[in-house]
mmCIF file of C-alpha atoms in Angstrom:
data_model
loop_
_atom_site.group_PDB
_atom_site.id
_atom_site.type_symbol
_atom_site.label_atom_id
_atom_site.label_comp_id
_atom_site.label_asym_id
_atom_site.label_seq_id
_atom_site.Cartn_x
_atom_site.Cartn_y
_atom_site.Cartn_z
ATOM 1 C CA UNK A 1 -16.205 10.740 34.018
ATOM 2 C CA UNK A 2 -14.796 13.126 31.403
ATOM 3 C CA UNK A 3 -11.195 12.474 32.383
ATOM 4 C CA UNK A 4 -11.630 8.694 32.232
ATOM 5 C CA UNK A 5 -13.261 8.975 28.806
ATOM 6 C CA UNK A 6 -10.355 11.159 27.629
ATOM 7 C CA UNK A 7 -7.873 8.510 28.789
ATOM 8 C CA UNK A 8 -9.845 5.780 27.008
ATOM 9 C CA UNK A 9 -9.943 7.842 23.809
ATOM 10 C CA UNK A 10 -6.207 8.576 24.066
ATOM 11 C CA UNK A 11 -5.359 4.864 24.191
ATOM 12 C CA UNK A 12 -7.904 4.128 21.464
ATOM 13 C CA UNK A 13 -6.194 6.666 19.196
ATOM 14 C CA UNK A 14 -2.819 5.188 20.074
ATOM 15 C CA UNK A 15 -3.937 1.668 19.132
ATOM 16 C CA UNK A 16 -5.556 3.066 15.997
ATOM 17 C CA UNK A 17 -2.292 4.726 14.924
ATOM 18 C CA UNK A 18 -0.377 1.493 15.554
ATOM 19 C CA UNK A 19 -2.883 -0.464 13.478
ATOM 20 C CA UNK A 20 -2.672 2.104 10.675
ATOM 21 C CA UNK A 21 1.031 1.351 10.280
ATOM 22 C CA UNK A 22 0.492 -2.408 9.925
ATOM 23 C CA UNK A 23 0.113 -3.750 6.379
ATOM 24 C CA UNK A 24 -3.464 -4.343 5.257
ATOM 25 C CA UNK A 25 -4.025 -8.045 4.520
ATOM 26 C CA UNK A 26 -6.572 -7.517 1.717
ATOM 27 C CA UNK A 27 -5.198 -6.636 -1.666
ATOM 28 C CA UNK A 28 -6.545 -3.545 -3.349
ATOM 29 C CA UNK A 29 -8.287 -4.068 -6.644
ATOM 30 C CA UNK A 30 -10.667 -2.229 -8.918
ATOM 31 C CA UNK A 31 -14.073 -2.313 -7.275
ATOM 32 C CA UNK A 32 -17.219 -0.281 -7.501
ATOM 33 C CA UNK A 33 -20.793 -0.778 -6.414
ATOM 34 C CA UNK A 34 -21.788 -2.629 -9.601
ATOM 35 C CA UNK A 35 -18.903 -5.103 -9.526
ATOM 36 C CA UNK A 36 -18.980 -5.773 -5.770
ATOM 37 C CA UNK A 37 -20.196 -9.227 -4.854
ATOM 38 C CA UNK A 38 -19.701 -9.074 -1.075
ATOM 39 C CA UNK A 39 -20.484 -5.948 0.911
ATOM 40 C CA UNK A 40 -19.871 -5.396 4.610
ATOM 41 C CA UNK A 41 -21.904 -2.682 6.315
ATOM 42 C CA UNK A 42 -20.986 -1.169 9.679
ATOM 43 C CA UNK A 43 -23.573 1.073 11.320
ATOM 44 C CA UNK A 44 -24.801 2.648 14.548
ATOM 45 C CA UNK A 45 -27.797 0.497 15.487
ATOM 46 C CA UNK A 46 -28.794 2.421 18.592
ATOM 47 C CA UNK A 47 -32.033 3.872 17.233
ATOM 48 C CA UNK A 48 -34.764 2.032 15.358
ATOM 49 C CA UNK A 49 -35.012 4.548 12.515
ATOM 50 C CA UNK A 50 -31.359 3.986 11.580
ATOM 51 C CA UNK A 51 -31.822 0.233 11.881
ATOM 52 C CA UNK A 52 -34.787 0.303 9.493
ATOM 53 C CA UNK A 53 -32.953 2.498 6.970
ATOM 54 C CA UNK A 54 -29.891 0.243 6.967
ATOM 55 C CA UNK A 55 -31.999 -2.924 6.759
ATOM 56 C CA UNK A 56 -33.924 -1.492 3.781
ATOM 57 C CA UNK A 57 -30.654 -0.655 2.028
ATOM 58 C CA UNK A 58 -29.205 -4.103 2.767
ATOM 59 C CA UNK A 59 -32.360 -5.729 1.381
ATOM 60 C CA UNK A 60 -32.093 -3.645 -1.805
ATOM 61 C CA UNK A 61 -28.464 -4.731 -2.213
ATOM 62 C CA UNK A 62 -29.420 -8.372 -1.692
ATOM 63 C CA UNK A 63 -32.157 -8.076 -4.326
ATOM 64 C CA UNK A 64 -29.489 -6.920 -6.778
ATOM 65 C CA UNK A 65 -27.497 -10.108 -6.136
ATOM 66 C CA UNK A 66 -25.017 -8.897 -3.505
ATOM 67 C CA UNK A 67 -24.049 -10.835 -0.393
ATOM 68 C CA UNK A 68 -24.422 -8.377 2.464
ATOM 69 C CA UNK A 69 -23.005 -8.747 5.976
ATOM 70 C CA UNK A 70 -24.145 -6.303 8.654
ATOM 71 C CA UNK A 71 -22.617 -5.347 11.985
ATOM 72 C CA UNK A 72 -24.418 -2.891 14.229
ATOM 73 C CA UNK A 73 -23.047 -1.031 17.237
ATOM 74 C CA UNK A 74 -25.678 -0.633 19.948
ATOM 75 C CA UNK A 75 -24.921 2.094 22.486
ATOM 76 C CA UNK A 76 -26.352 0.304 25.534
ATOM 77 C CA UNK A 77 -24.847 -1.723 28.364
ATOM 78 C CA UNK A 78 -27.057 -4.772 27.905
ATOM 79 C CA UNK A 79 -26.988 -7.277 25.106
ATOM 80 C CA UNK A 80 -30.244 -7.663 23.264
ATOM 81 C CA UNK A 81 -30.176 -10.643 20.940
ATOM 82 C CA UNK A 82 -33.467 -9.663 19.339
ATOM 83 C CA UNK A 83 -31.913 -7.730 16.453
ATOM 84 C CA UNK A 84 -32.238 -9.223 12.962
ATOM 85 C CA UNK A 85 -28.523 -8.550 12.386
ATOM 86 C CA UNK A 86 -25.253 -9.247 14.220
ATOM 87 C CA UNK A 87 -24.441 -6.563 16.770
ATOM 88 C CA UNK A 88 -22.337 -5.661 19.776
ATOM 89 C CA UNK A 89 -22.992 -3.452 22.791
ATOM 90 C CA UNK A 90 -20.891 -1.320 25.144
ATOM 91 C CA UNK A 91 -20.319 -4.421 27.270
ATOM 92 C CA UNK A 92 -18.281 -5.857 24.402
ATOM 93 C CA UNK A 93 -15.939 -2.867 24.153
ATOM 94 C CA UNK A 94 -12.694 -2.987 26.119
ATOM 95 C CA UNK A 95 -11.126 -0.185 28.153
ATOM 96 C CA UNK A 96 -9.411 1.283 25.050
ATOM 97 C CA UNK A 97 -12.699 1.367 23.109
ATOM 98 C CA UNK A 98 -11.841 -1.685 20.994
ATOM 99 C CA UNK A 99 -14.856 -3.868 20.167
ATOM 100 C CA UNK A 100 -14.704 -7.578 20.977
ATOM 101 C CA UNK A 101 -17.131 -10.463 20.788
ATOM 102 C CA UNK A 102 -18.319 -13.187 18.464
ATOM 103 C CA UNK A 103 -20.209 -10.892 16.053
ATOM 104 C CA UNK A 104 -17.156 -8.645 15.643
ATOM 105 C CA UNK A 105 -14.841 -11.629 15.157
ATOM 106 C CA UNK A 106 -17.107 -13.176 12.511
ATOM 107 C CA UNK A 107 -17.382 -9.859 10.662
ATOM 108 C CA UNK A 108 -13.587 -9.467 10.633
ATOM 109 C CA UNK A 109 -13.023 -13.022 9.368
ATOM 110 C CA UNK A 110 -14.806 -12.274 6.091
ATOM 111 C CA UNK A 111 -13.117 -10.510 3.176
ATOM 112 C CA UNK A 112 -15.301 -7.988 1.366
ATOM 113 C CA UNK A 113 -15.198 -6.365 -2.036
ATOM 114 C CA UNK A 114 -16.732 -3.241 -0.508
ATOM 115 C CA UNK A 115 -16.881 -2.126 3.122
ATOM 116 C CA UNK A 116 -19.255 0.691 4.017
ATOM 117 C CA UNK A 117 -19.337 2.494 7.352
ATOM 118 C CA UNK A 118 -22.912 3.666 6.907
ATOM 119 C CA UNK A 119 -22.910 6.534 9.350
ATOM 120 C CA UNK A 120 -22.509 10.205 8.414
ATOM 121 C CA UNK A 121 -20.387 10.850 11.527
ATOM 122 C CA UNK A 122 -17.306 8.908 12.582
ATOM 123 C CA UNK A 123 -17.829 6.461 15.448
ATOM 124 C CA UNK A 124 -14.654 5.315 17.208
ATOM 125 C CA UNK A 125 -15.569 1.661 17.618
ATOM 126 C CA UNK A 126 -16.811 1.285 14.037
ATOM 127 C CA UNK A 127 -13.774 3.075 12.625
ATOM 128 C CA UNK A 128 -11.558 0.645 14.541
ATOM 129 C CA UNK A 129 -13.418 -2.314 13.019
ATOM 130 C CA UNK A 130 -13.216 -0.728 9.561
ATOM 131 C CA UNK A 131 -9.454 -0.413 9.917
ATOM 132 C CA UNK A 132 -9.111 -4.122 10.689
ATOM 133 C CA UNK A 133 -11.563 -5.334 8.047
ATOM 134 C CA UNK A 134 -10.173 -6.962 4.906
ATOM 135 C CA UNK A 135 -11.826 -5.139 2.011
ATOM 136 C CA UNK A 136 -10.791 -4.093 -1.478
ATOM 137 C CA UNK A 137 -12.528 -0.720 -1.111
ATOM 138 C CA UNK A 138 -13.552 1.020 2.116
ATOM 139 C CA UNK A 139 -16.096 3.848 2.235
ATOM 140 C CA UNK A 140 -16.961 5.872 5.316
ATOM 141 C CA UNK A 141 -17.350 9.276 6.918
ATOM 142 C CA UNK A 142 -14.575 11.845 6.736
ATOM 143 C CA UNK A 143 -11.739 11.262 9.235
ATOM 144 C CA UNK A 144 -8.280 12.669 9.796
ATOM 145 C CA UNK A 145 -6.937 9.101 9.823
ATOM 146 C CA UNK A 146 -6.423 7.241 6.572
ATOM 147 C CA UNK A 147 -8.887 4.399 7.219
ATOM 148 C CA UNK A 148 -11.223 4.768 4.252
ATOM 149 C CA UNK A 149 -10.400 4.871 0.547
ATOM 150 C CA UNK A 150 -13.431 7.064 -0.107
ATOM 151 C CA UNK A 151 -14.646 9.486 2.562
ATOM 152 C CA UNK A 152 -17.900 11.431 2.549
ATOM 153 C CA UNK A 153 -17.851 14.724 4.428
ATOM 154 C CA UNK A 154 -21.458 15.469 5.353
ATOM 155 C CA UNK A 155 -21.774 14.835 9.107
ATOM 156 C CA UNK A 156 -25.246 16.360 9.452
ATOM 157 C CA UNK A 157 -27.004 14.343 6.750
ATOM 158 C CA UNK A 158 -29.398 11.470 7.331
ATOM 159 C CA UNK A 159 -28.493 7.905 6.383
ATOM 160 C CA UNK A 160 -30.535 7.926 3.125
ATOM 161 C CA UNK A 161 -28.672 11.074 1.994
ATOM 162 C CA UNK A 162 -25.350 9.465 2.932
ATOM 163 C CA UNK A 163 -26.303 6.385 0.880
ATOM 164 C CA UNK A 164 -27.283 8.526 -2.107
ATOM 165 C CA UNK A 165 -24.002 10.501 -1.970
ATOM 166 C CA UNK A 166 -21.973 7.314 -1.599
ATOM 167 C CA UNK A 167 -23.715 5.600 -4.517
ATOM 168 C CA UNK A 168 -23.304 8.689 -6.703
ATOM 169 C CA UNK A 169 -19.568 8.734 -6.031
ATOM 170 C CA UNK A 170 -19.208 4.985 -6.507
ATOM 171 C CA UNK A 171 -21.065 5.097 -9.839
ATOM 172 C CA UNK A 172 -18.776 7.912 -10.982
ATOM 173 C CA UNK A 173 -15.798 5.693 -10.247
ATOM 174 C CA UNK A 174 -17.055 2.983 -12.578
ATOM 175 C CA UNK A 175 -13.842 1.206 -13.545
ATOM 176 C CA UNK A 176 -15.442 -0.835 -16.332
ATOM 177 C CA UNK A 177 -15.442 2.160 -18.707
ATOM 178 C CA UNK A 178 -11.693 2.502 -18.425
ATOM 179 C CA UNK A 179 -10.662 -1.138 -18.136
ATOM 180 C CA UNK A 180 -9.449 -1.306 -21.765
ATOM 181 C CA UNK A 181 -7.667 2.042 -21.787
#
């Protein structure tokens, strides 16, 4: 089992490197949390606590006038359509750990002002989606690859701490103060 997983991860990394060298279709522009109108959130939806924390955050963003699109990765073999958000399971991941399916396709078809991989630790399938997503600013966990524009290096923190750190950094990068300079 370990050797097969290593082979899958090898090819995943290979496809990831190839995708990193392709031009990104979304143009980069000045974006921060306050100016973002559309926000895409990728997250590990395997446990209910994480789901609730992400849903609460998405609701708070919606209350502030943002359009929020969620995509959860569920680490099970069966599809459970009972989630209140679009998701994909292990059944929808190919041999090279690339996610497929209608929910993934719909998420990738939308262009976002801000993309957030809301997980303190990298997750291969979500990082692959983040790489392919059209977004003006991408935020996620620290990686060796250059997928995210802003990376947060705190792999042991809980999701609420990750959100707080991300928002603190995004508020410090408020581009409106310097727009006339």
